[in-house]
CSV table of C-alpha atoms in Angstrom, one decimal:
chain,number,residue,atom,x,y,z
C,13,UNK,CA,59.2,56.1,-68.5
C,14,UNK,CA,55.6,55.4,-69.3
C,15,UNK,CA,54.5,51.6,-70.8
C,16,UNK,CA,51.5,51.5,-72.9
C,17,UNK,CA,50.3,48.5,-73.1
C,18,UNK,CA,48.7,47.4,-76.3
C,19,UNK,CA,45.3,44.8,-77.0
C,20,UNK,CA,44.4,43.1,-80.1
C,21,UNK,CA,41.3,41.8,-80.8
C,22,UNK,CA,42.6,40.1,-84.3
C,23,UNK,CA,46.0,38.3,-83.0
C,24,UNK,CA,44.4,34.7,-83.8
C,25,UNK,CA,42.7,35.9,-87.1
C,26,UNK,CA,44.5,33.9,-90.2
C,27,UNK,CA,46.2,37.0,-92.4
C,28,UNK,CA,43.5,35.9,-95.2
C,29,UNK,CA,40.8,37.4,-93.4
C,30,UNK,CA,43.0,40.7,-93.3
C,31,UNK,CA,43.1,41.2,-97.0
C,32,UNK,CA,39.2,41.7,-97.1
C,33,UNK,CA,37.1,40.7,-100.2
C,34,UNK,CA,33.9,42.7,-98.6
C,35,UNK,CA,33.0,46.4,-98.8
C,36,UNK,CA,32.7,47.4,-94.9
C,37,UNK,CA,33.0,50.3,-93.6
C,38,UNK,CA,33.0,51.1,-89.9
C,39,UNK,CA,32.0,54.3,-88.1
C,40,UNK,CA,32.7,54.5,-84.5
C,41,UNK,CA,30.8,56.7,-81.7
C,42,UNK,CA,33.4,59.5,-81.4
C,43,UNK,CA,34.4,58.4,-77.6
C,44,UNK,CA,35.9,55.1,-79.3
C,45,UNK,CA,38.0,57.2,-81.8
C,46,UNK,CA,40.7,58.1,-79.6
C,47,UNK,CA,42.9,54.6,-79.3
C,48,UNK,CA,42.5,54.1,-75.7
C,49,UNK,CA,39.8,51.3,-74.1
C,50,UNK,CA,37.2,53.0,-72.7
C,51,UNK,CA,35.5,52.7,-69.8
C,52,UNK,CA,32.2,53.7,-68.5
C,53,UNK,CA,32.5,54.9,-64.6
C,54,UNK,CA,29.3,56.7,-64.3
C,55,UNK,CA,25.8,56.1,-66.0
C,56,UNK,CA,27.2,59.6,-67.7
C,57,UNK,CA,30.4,59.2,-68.0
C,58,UNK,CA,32.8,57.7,-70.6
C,59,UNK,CA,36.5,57.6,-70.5
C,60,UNK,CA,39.1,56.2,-72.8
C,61,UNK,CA,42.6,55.2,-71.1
C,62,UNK,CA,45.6,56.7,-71.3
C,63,UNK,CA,47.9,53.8,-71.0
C,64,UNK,CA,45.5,50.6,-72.5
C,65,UNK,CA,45.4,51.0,-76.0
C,66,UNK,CA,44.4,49.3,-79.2
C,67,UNK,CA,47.1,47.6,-80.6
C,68,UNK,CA,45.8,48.7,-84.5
C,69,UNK,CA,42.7,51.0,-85.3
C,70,UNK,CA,39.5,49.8,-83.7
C,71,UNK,CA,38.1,50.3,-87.0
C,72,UNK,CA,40.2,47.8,-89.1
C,73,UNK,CA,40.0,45.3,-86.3
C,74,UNK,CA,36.2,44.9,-86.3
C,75,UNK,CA,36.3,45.2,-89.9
C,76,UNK,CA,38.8,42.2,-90.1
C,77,UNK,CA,36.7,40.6,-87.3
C,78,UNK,CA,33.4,40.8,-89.9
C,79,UNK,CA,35.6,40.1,-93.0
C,80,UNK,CA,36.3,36.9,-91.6
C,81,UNK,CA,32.5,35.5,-90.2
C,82,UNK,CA,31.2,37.5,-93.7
C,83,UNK,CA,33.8,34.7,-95.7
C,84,UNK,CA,32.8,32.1,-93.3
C,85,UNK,CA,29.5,32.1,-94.5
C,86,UNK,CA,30.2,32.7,-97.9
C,87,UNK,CA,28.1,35.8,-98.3
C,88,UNK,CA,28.1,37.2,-101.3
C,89,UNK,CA,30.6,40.0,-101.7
C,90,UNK,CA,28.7,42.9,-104.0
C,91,UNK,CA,27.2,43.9,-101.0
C,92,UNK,CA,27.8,47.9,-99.4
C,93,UNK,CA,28.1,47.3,-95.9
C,94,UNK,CA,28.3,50.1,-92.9
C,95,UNK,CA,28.5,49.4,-89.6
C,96,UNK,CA,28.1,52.0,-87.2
C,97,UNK,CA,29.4,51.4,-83.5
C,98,UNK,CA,27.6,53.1,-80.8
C,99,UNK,CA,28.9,51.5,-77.8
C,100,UNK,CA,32.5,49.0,-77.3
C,101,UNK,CA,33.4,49.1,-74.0
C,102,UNK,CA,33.6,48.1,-70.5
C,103,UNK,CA,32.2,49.6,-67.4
C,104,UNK,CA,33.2,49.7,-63.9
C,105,UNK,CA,30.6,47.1,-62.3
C,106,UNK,CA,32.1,44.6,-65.0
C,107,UNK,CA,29.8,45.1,-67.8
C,108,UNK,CA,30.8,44.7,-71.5
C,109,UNK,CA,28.3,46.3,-73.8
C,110,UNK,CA,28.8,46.3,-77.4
C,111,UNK,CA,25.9,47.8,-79.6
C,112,UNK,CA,26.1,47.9,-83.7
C,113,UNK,CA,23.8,48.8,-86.7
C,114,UNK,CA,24.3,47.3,-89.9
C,115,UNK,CA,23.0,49.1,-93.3
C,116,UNK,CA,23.6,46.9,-96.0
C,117,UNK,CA,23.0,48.0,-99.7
C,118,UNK,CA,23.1,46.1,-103.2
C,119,UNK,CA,23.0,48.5,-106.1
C,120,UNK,CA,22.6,51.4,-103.9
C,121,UNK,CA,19.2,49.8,-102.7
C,122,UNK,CA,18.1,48.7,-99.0
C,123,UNK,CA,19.3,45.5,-98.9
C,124,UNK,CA,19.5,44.4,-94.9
C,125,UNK,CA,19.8,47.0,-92.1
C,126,UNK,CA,19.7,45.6,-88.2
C,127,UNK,CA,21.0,46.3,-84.8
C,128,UNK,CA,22.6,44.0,-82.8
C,129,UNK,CA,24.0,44.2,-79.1
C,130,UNK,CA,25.7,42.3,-77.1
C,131,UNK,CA,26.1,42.4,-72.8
C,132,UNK,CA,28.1,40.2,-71.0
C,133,UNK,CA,30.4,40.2,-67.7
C,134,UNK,CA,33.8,40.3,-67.4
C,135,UNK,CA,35.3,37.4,-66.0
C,136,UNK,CA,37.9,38.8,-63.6
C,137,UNK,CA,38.9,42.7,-63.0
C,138,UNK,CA,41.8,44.5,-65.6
C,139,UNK,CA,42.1,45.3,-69.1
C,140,UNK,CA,42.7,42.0,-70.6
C,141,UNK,CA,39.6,40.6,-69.0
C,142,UNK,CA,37.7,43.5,-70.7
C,143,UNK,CA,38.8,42.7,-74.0
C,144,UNK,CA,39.3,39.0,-73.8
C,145,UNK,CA,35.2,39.7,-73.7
C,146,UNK,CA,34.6,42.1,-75.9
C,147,UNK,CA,36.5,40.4,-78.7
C,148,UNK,CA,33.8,37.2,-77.4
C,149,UNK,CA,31.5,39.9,-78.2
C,150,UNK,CA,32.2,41.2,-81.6
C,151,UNK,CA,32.7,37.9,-82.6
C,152,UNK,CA,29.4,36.7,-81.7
C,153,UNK,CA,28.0,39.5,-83.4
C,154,UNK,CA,30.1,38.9,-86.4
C,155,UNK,CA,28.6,35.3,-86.6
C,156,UNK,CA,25.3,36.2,-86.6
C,157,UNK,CA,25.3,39.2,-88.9
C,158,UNK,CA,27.0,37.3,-91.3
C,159,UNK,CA,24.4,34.3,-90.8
C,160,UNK,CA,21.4,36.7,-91.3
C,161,UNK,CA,23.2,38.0,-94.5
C,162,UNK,CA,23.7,34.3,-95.7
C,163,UNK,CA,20.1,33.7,-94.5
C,164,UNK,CA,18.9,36.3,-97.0
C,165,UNK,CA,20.0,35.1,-100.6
């Protein structure tokens, strides 16, 4: 028998936050599609796992994740927002590299685009470690993306 084990980066976000009030939607690099974490183990090379998955789609969870800074802030909420994930993931040596673009549109107008990134270490080897830090990650991200949006009115 094979165990799967499953990682959440929304398991302390308040159920409020899931029920979103903002128009986000997330595209992901197609490498982060498939369910598993990834992992880069070559400077060409991307692999997702097999037996660490997401606990819910990656998608939903960062969306929840920006939901919840984007209400934090109070932004205002007739806003179009896509985020486009290029990179969320780990790599051999430790790394955690997260890299986003927002395009943000009012009226179907240029409101706010931006790319933010994120690199950090992992504290200790394994999965959890991983995204114990990319969940620091997207939530850093979150926070200022939703500041720069609050920034702007």
């Amino acid at each position: 028998e094979i165990s799967y084990d499953r990682y959440s980066l929304v398991e302390d976000v308040s159920s409020q936050s899931f029920n979103s009030q903002y128009d986000i939607a997330v595209d992901l690099f197609s490498t982060l599609e498939d369910g598993g974490i990834v992992l880069k183990t070559t400077d060409v090379t991307l692999r997702a796992a097999n037996h660490h998955r997401w606990a819910s789609d990656l998608k939903s969870q960062i969306a929840v994740i920006l939901n919840k800074h984007l209400s934090e802030y109070q932004v205002r909420n007739d806003l179009d927002i896509d985020i486009s994930v290029s990179k969320f993931y780990g790599a051999v040596d430790g790394n955690v590299y997260i890299d986003l673009f927002a395009d943000v549109k009012l009226d179907d107008r240029q409101y706010f685009h931006h790319g933010y990134s994120f690199i950090s270490k992992q504290e200790e080897d394994g999965y959890a470690s991983l995204v114990k830090e990319l969940k620091r990650g997207i939530n850093s991200i979150g926070n200022k993306f939703a500041q720069d949006l609050s920034l702007k009115e």
